[in-house]
Short mmCIF file of C-alpha atoms and ligand atoms in Angstrom, two decimals:
data_model
loop_
_atom_site.label_atom_id
_atom_site.label_comp_id
_atom_site.label_asym_id
_atom_site.label_seq_id
_atom_site.Cartn_x
_atom_site.Cartn_y
_atom_site.Cartn_z
CA MET A 1 10.66 43.09 11.59
CA LEU A 2 7.73 41.04 10.28
CA PHE A 3 8.48 37.91 8.30
CA SER A 4 6.30 35.63 6.33
CA MET A 5 7.10 32.05 5.66
CA ILE A 6 7.93 30.95 2.09
CA ARG A 7 5.86 28.04 0.79
CA LEU A 8 7.90 25.67 -1.39
CA GLY A 9 5.07 24.12 -3.44
CA CYS A 10 5.97 21.22 -5.72
CA LYS A 11 3.06 21.06 -8.20
CA GLU A 12 4.84 23.07 -10.91
CA ILE A 13 8.07 21.08 -10.52
CA ALA A 14 6.27 17.74 -10.80
CA GLU A 15 4.31 18.99 -13.84
CA SER A 16 7.42 20.20 -15.63
CA VAL A 17 9.18 16.85 -14.98
CA MET A 18 6.15 15.01 -16.35
CA ASN A 19 5.88 17.23 -19.44
CA LYS A 20 9.57 16.77 -20.27
CA LEU A 21 9.27 13.00 -19.75
CA LYS A 22 6.27 12.89 -22.08
CA THR A 23 8.30 14.56 -24.84
CA ASP A 24 11.31 12.28 -24.15
CA THR A 25 9.01 9.24 -24.33
CA GLU A 26 7.57 10.37 -27.67
CA HIS A 27 11.13 10.70 -29.07
CA PHE A 28 12.13 7.33 -27.60
CA VAL A 29 9.19 5.62 -29.29
CA LEU A 30 9.74 7.49 -32.59
CA GLN A 31 13.27 6.06 -32.59
CA GLY A 32 11.68 2.61 -32.87
CA ASN A 33 11.70 1.60 -29.19
CA ARG A 34 8.85 0.01 -27.29
CA ALA A 35 7.18 2.43 -24.83
CA PRO A 36 8.58 2.16 -21.27
CA SER A 37 6.56 -0.20 -19.12
CA LEU A 38 5.91 -0.48 -15.39
CA ALA A 39 4.46 -3.41 -13.43
CA VAL A 40 2.85 -2.50 -10.11
CA VAL A 41 2.06 -5.20 -7.54
CA LEU A 42 -0.44 -4.53 -4.77
CA VAL A 43 -1.27 -6.90 -1.92
CA GLY A 44 -4.38 -6.26 0.19
CA HIS A 45 -6.68 -3.24 0.33
CA ASP A 46 -4.90 -0.53 2.32
CA GLY A 47 -6.62 2.77 1.41
CA ALA A 48 -3.44 4.86 1.10
CA SER A 49 -1.69 2.16 -0.96
CA GLU A 50 -4.68 1.93 -3.33
CA THR A 51 -4.51 5.72 -3.83
CA TYR A 52 -0.75 5.65 -4.54
CA VAL A 53 -1.15 2.76 -6.98
CA ARG A 54 -3.93 4.61 -8.82
CA LYS A 55 -1.72 7.72 -9.13
CA LYS A 56 1.06 5.61 -10.64
CA ALA A 57 -1.39 4.16 -13.21
CA GLU A 58 -2.62 7.67 -14.12
CA ALA A 59 0.96 8.92 -14.54
CA CYS A 60 1.76 5.99 -16.86
CA GLY A 61 -1.38 6.82 -18.88
CA PHE A 62 -0.36 10.49 -19.21
CA LEU A 63 3.14 9.60 -20.41
CA GLY A 64 2.15 6.83 -22.79
CA PHE A 65 3.95 4.17 -20.70
CA MET A 66 2.60 0.63 -20.64
CA HIS A 67 1.23 -0.23 -17.23
CA PHE A 68 0.44 -3.61 -15.73
CA GLN A 69 -1.18 -4.01 -12.33
CA TYR A 70 -1.31 -7.23 -10.32
CA SER A 71 -3.55 -7.16 -7.26
CA PHE A 72 -3.54 -9.94 -4.67
CA ASP A 73 -5.78 -10.55 -1.68
CA GLU A 74 -4.51 -9.78 1.82
CA ASP A 75 -3.94 -13.53 2.47
CA CYS A 76 -1.70 -14.04 -0.58
CA SER A 77 1.29 -16.22 0.41
CA GLU A 78 4.88 -15.01 0.22
CA GLU A 79 5.63 -17.88 -2.21
CA ARG A 80 2.88 -16.76 -4.58
CA LEU A 81 4.18 -13.17 -4.53
CA LEU A 82 7.79 -14.30 -5.12
CA GLU A 83 6.61 -16.45 -8.07
CA LYS A 84 4.96 -13.37 -9.61
CA ILE A 85 8.17 -11.35 -9.16
CA ASP A 86 10.21 -14.13 -10.83
CA GLU A 87 7.80 -14.03 -13.76
CA LEU A 88 8.00 -10.21 -14.03
CA ASN A 89 11.83 -10.33 -13.80
CA GLU A 90 11.88 -12.65 -16.83
CA ARG A 91 9.39 -10.73 -18.98
CA LYS A 92 11.04 -8.83 -21.83
CA ASP A 93 8.13 -6.37 -22.10
CA ILE A 94 8.52 -5.05 -18.54
CA ASP A 95 11.17 -2.44 -17.62
CA GLY A 96 10.24 -1.53 -14.05
CA ILE A 97 8.74 -3.52 -11.15
CA LEU A 98 7.26 -1.90 -8.06
CA VAL A 99 5.77 -3.78 -5.12
CA GLN A 100 3.65 -1.35 -3.12
CA LEU A 101 4.66 -1.23 0.55
CA PRO A 102 3.73 -1.91 3.30
CA LEU A 103 3.00 -5.60 2.79
CA PRO A 104 0.78 -7.69 5.12
CA SER A 105 2.73 -8.79 8.20
CA HIS A 106 2.93 -12.50 7.17
CA ILE A 107 5.06 -11.50 4.14
CA ASN A 108 8.74 -10.68 4.66
CA GLU A 109 9.38 -7.36 2.85
CA LYS A 110 13.10 -8.04 2.73
CA HIS A 111 12.60 -11.32 0.79
CA VAL A 112 10.31 -9.53 -1.67
CA ILE A 113 12.56 -6.50 -2.27
CA GLU A 114 15.64 -8.72 -2.67
CA ARG A 115 13.85 -10.81 -5.29
CA ILE A 116 13.29 -7.90 -7.70
CA SER A 117 15.97 -7.79 -10.38
CA PRO A 118 18.21 -4.73 -9.69
CA GLU A 119 17.86 -3.71 -13.37
CA LYS A 120 14.07 -3.42 -12.89
CA ASP A 121 14.07 -2.11 -9.30
CA VAL A 122 12.73 1.38 -10.10
CA ASP A 123 12.05 2.05 -6.39
CA GLY A 124 15.80 1.70 -5.75
CA PHE A 125 15.14 -0.39 -2.62
CA SER A 126 17.17 -3.52 -3.47
CA PRO A 127 20.51 -4.09 -1.71
CA VAL A 128 22.34 -3.73 -5.04
CA ASN A 129 20.86 -0.28 -5.75
CA ALA A 130 21.24 0.84 -2.12
CA GLY A 131 24.91 -0.21 -2.23
CA ARG A 132 25.51 1.50 -5.56
CA LEU A 133 23.98 4.72 -4.21
CA LEU A 134 26.27 4.55 -1.17
CA ILE A 135 29.43 4.26 -3.28
CA GLY A 136 28.28 6.83 -5.87
CA GLU A 137 27.72 4.46 -8.83
CA GLU A 138 24.93 4.65 -11.41
CA CYS A 139 21.78 3.26 -9.80
CA PHE A 140 18.07 3.75 -9.30
CA THR A 141 17.76 6.39 -6.58
CA PRO A 142 14.73 6.03 -4.24
CA CYS A 143 11.98 8.33 -5.51
CA THR A 144 11.26 10.52 -2.47
CA PRO A 145 14.90 11.53 -1.77
CA LYS A 146 15.39 12.03 -5.52
CA GLY A 147 12.32 14.31 -5.56
CA ILE A 148 13.70 16.29 -2.61
CA MET A 149 17.01 16.89 -4.42
CA LYS A 150 15.06 18.06 -7.48
CA THR A 151 13.02 20.45 -5.29
CA LEU A 152 16.16 21.96 -3.68
CA GLU A 153 17.64 22.43 -7.16
CA TYR A 154 14.44 24.03 -8.56
CA TYR A 155 14.30 26.61 -5.75
CA GLY A 156 18.03 27.34 -6.03
CA ILE A 157 18.68 26.18 -2.46
CA SER A 158 22.40 25.61 -2.21
CA THR A 159 23.67 22.63 -0.26
CA SER A 160 27.43 23.05 -0.46
CA GLY A 161 28.91 23.72 2.96
CA LYS A 162 25.42 23.77 4.54
CA LYS A 163 24.41 21.94 7.68
CA ALA A 164 21.64 19.44 6.89
CA VAL A 165 19.73 17.48 9.51
CA VAL A 166 17.73 14.44 8.42
CA ILE A 167 15.17 13.28 11.01
CA GLY A 168 14.30 9.65 10.27
CA ARG A 169 16.50 6.71 9.23
CA SER A 170 14.24 4.55 7.06
CA ASN A 171 15.69 2.65 4.11
CA ILE A 172 13.14 4.39 1.85
CA VAL A 173 13.75 8.04 2.82
CA GLY A 174 16.12 8.89 5.71
CA LYS A 175 19.17 6.79 4.83
CA PRO A 176 19.22 7.44 1.05
CA MET A 177 18.50 11.14 1.74
CA ALA A 178 21.54 11.41 3.98
CA VAL A 179 23.68 9.64 1.36
CA LEU A 180 22.53 12.01 -1.42
CA LEU A 181 23.18 15.13 0.68
CA MET A 182 26.73 14.03 1.53
CA GLN A 183 27.65 13.14 -2.09
CA LYS A 184 30.56 14.89 -3.77
CA GLY A 185 29.20 17.96 -5.57
CA ILE A 186 26.27 18.30 -3.13
CA ASP A 187 28.64 18.66 -0.19
CA ALA A 188 26.29 19.20 2.75
CA THR A 189 27.44 18.31 6.25
CA VAL A 190 24.83 15.77 7.30
CA THR A 191 23.51 14.74 10.70
CA VAL A 192 20.98 11.91 10.91
CA CYS A 193 18.59 12.02 13.89
CA ASN A 194 15.60 9.89 14.84
CA THR A 195 12.62 10.10 17.17
CA LYS A 196 14.77 8.79 20.05
CA THR A 197 17.46 11.48 19.65
CA PRO A 198 17.65 13.28 23.00
CA ASP A 199 17.29 17.05 22.64
CA LEU A 200 16.51 17.03 18.93
CA LYS A 201 16.42 20.85 19.03
CA GLU A 202 20.13 20.96 19.74
CA TYR A 203 20.65 19.64 16.19
CA THR A 204 17.78 21.26 14.30
CA GLN A 205 18.32 24.77 15.66
CA ASN A 206 21.76 24.83 14.04
CA ALA A 207 20.61 23.38 10.70
CA ASP A 208 20.33 25.25 7.39
CA ILE A 209 18.26 22.45 5.85
CA ILE A 210 15.97 20.10 7.83
CA ILE A 211 14.42 17.03 6.24
CA VAL A 212 11.71 15.61 8.49
CA ALA A 213 10.68 12.06 7.65
CA THR A 214 9.49 10.38 10.84
CA GLY A 215 5.87 9.58 9.90
CA LYS A 216 4.83 11.41 13.12
CA PRO A 217 2.79 14.64 12.97
CA LYS A 218 4.27 17.64 14.83
CA THR A 219 7.73 16.05 15.13
CA ILE A 220 9.02 19.63 14.86
CA ASP A 221 7.51 23.12 15.09
CA SER A 222 8.94 26.58 14.54
CA SER A 223 10.77 26.53 17.89
CA TYR A 224 13.08 23.85 16.41
CA VAL A 225 14.20 25.98 13.49
CA LYS A 226 16.54 28.98 13.09
CA ASP A 227 15.78 32.02 10.90
CA GLY A 228 16.49 31.50 7.22
CA ALA A 229 16.28 27.70 7.42
CA VAL A 230 14.66 25.40 4.84
CA VAL A 231 12.28 22.68 6.06
CA ILE A 232 11.43 19.74 3.78
CA ASP A 233 8.40 17.87 5.13
CA VAL A 234 8.13 14.28 3.90
CA GLY A 235 5.21 13.21 6.14
CA VAL A 236 1.85 12.23 4.69
CA ASN A 237 -0.21 11.47 7.81
CA ARG A 238 -3.94 10.76 7.55
CA ILE A 239 -5.64 12.51 10.46
CA PRO A 240 -9.27 11.44 11.16
CA ASP A 241 -11.56 14.38 10.29
CA PRO A 242 -15.35 13.92 10.23
CA SER A 243 -15.73 17.31 8.45
CA LYS A 244 -14.11 15.80 5.31
CA LYS A 245 -15.94 13.56 2.85
CA SER A 246 -12.99 11.13 2.91
CA GLY A 247 -13.10 11.09 6.76
CA PHE A 248 -9.51 12.37 7.06
CA HIS A 249 -7.19 15.23 6.20
CA LEU A 250 -3.45 15.13 5.50
CA GLU A 251 -0.78 16.55 7.78
CA GLY A 252 2.97 16.48 7.44
CA ASP A 253 5.59 15.70 10.09
CA ALA A 254 6.16 19.43 10.76
CA ASP A 255 3.58 21.66 12.45
CA TYR A 256 3.09 23.83 9.33
CA SER A 257 0.89 26.53 10.88
CA SER A 258 3.50 27.31 13.55
CA PHE A 259 5.85 28.65 10.84
CA HIS A 260 3.47 31.34 9.54
CA SER A 261 5.28 34.47 10.66
CA ARG A 262 8.78 33.00 10.52
CA ASP A 263 11.63 33.62 8.08
CA VAL A 264 11.54 29.96 7.04
CA SER A 265 10.96 28.20 3.69
CA ILE A 266 8.89 25.03 4.01
CA THR A 267 7.23 22.43 1.75
CA PRO A 268 3.47 22.13 2.39
CA VAL A 269 1.43 18.95 2.91
CA PRO A 270 -0.44 18.32 0.67
CA GLY A 271 1.08 20.04 -2.36
CA GLY A 272 4.70 19.32 -1.47
CA ILE A 273 7.15 16.42 -1.69
CA GLY A 274 4.36 13.84 -2.06
CA LEU A 275 3.75 15.22 -5.56
CA MET A 276 7.37 14.63 -6.56
CA THR A 277 7.53 10.92 -5.75
CA VAL A 278 5.40 9.64 -8.64
CA SER A 279 7.19 11.79 -11.23
CA MET A 280 10.56 10.50 -9.98
CA LEU A 281 9.27 6.92 -10.27
CA MET A 282 8.36 7.67 -13.87
CA MET A 283 11.89 9.07 -14.46
CA ASN A 284 13.40 5.87 -13.06
CA THR A 285 11.08 3.76 -15.25
CA PHE A 286 12.09 5.75 -18.33
CA ASP A 287 15.79 5.30 -17.42
CA ALA A 288 15.21 1.54 -16.96
CA ALA A 289 13.67 1.35 -20.44
CA VAL A 290 16.56 3.30 -21.99
CA ARG A 291 19.20 1.11 -20.27
CA ARG A 292 17.39 -2.08 -21.32
CA SER A 293 17.09 -0.88 -24.94
CA ARG A 294 20.87 -0.48 -25.33
N1 GUN B 1 4.87 2.91 0.05
C1 GUN B 1 5.05 4.22 0.40
N2 GUN B 1 5.96 4.81 -0.40
C2 GUN B 1 6.38 3.86 -1.28
C3 GUN B 1 7.31 3.88 -2.35
O1 GUN B 1 7.97 4.88 -2.67
N3 GUN B 1 7.44 2.70 -3.03
C4 GUN B 1 6.75 1.58 -2.69
N4 GUN B 1 6.97 0.48 -3.40
N5 GUN B 1 5.88 1.54 -1.69
C5 GUN B 1 5.70 2.68 -1.00
#
């Protein structure tokens, strides 16, 4: 029997989240509240980070959020950055603070993330939010895992009683993803692997849902996946490509083309999970504004 892969595109999902948020924001403001506001801090001139920061500014513009951007040179000291965060923590007109990662190597990311007030930590990276997520309390959920849960829900992919394998154990994606999938009500049986897991296939070939978030192209191909499985590709790898005006093209962590004639559902790159992250950040910023207005 011939199969064709199912492409789980995320453009429509992200657009519907943004449209609903725009309406919710209009109502929030009509009720006499200040528009939600996001402060974005960028250090240095990393090309990918500049693109992400621009997308966040555009999303704020679309929704009618206030947006403040603070850009520092590559050689900005950790002290100067921490001073800026202290100032943003204190400001009444700012609901959400996001420091774009990665930071230059002379700055300790842990110090920076820990300095952001948990009430304004719309990335959900601070120890307080990470801890709250772990014990199932109200918190800011990191945007990429939150966007993946939304995608599974949109496509009616059930998680209860399913075997999920998460490949990658970063604080930003892998760990919070595993926590969300094992939550009560979601009820997946979760295995967390990493690039050093011997015989990765042993785990992935039994999985109903595979989340691949290693930051390494071709971490898995179709030989790693059983029929009927769902693959969520979190990778956004820039591959040098002289045929492109930008000089690169994007590839995920899964070898997408290998799945073509397989009975597998998979998120594409681009056009997949990457599109969800910004809309989830905007949801978190809206929630921060609502909580702070109470
Ligand atoms: N760099 C790559 N992804 C992210 C993200 O979700 N938040 C921040 N702050 N930096 C990032």
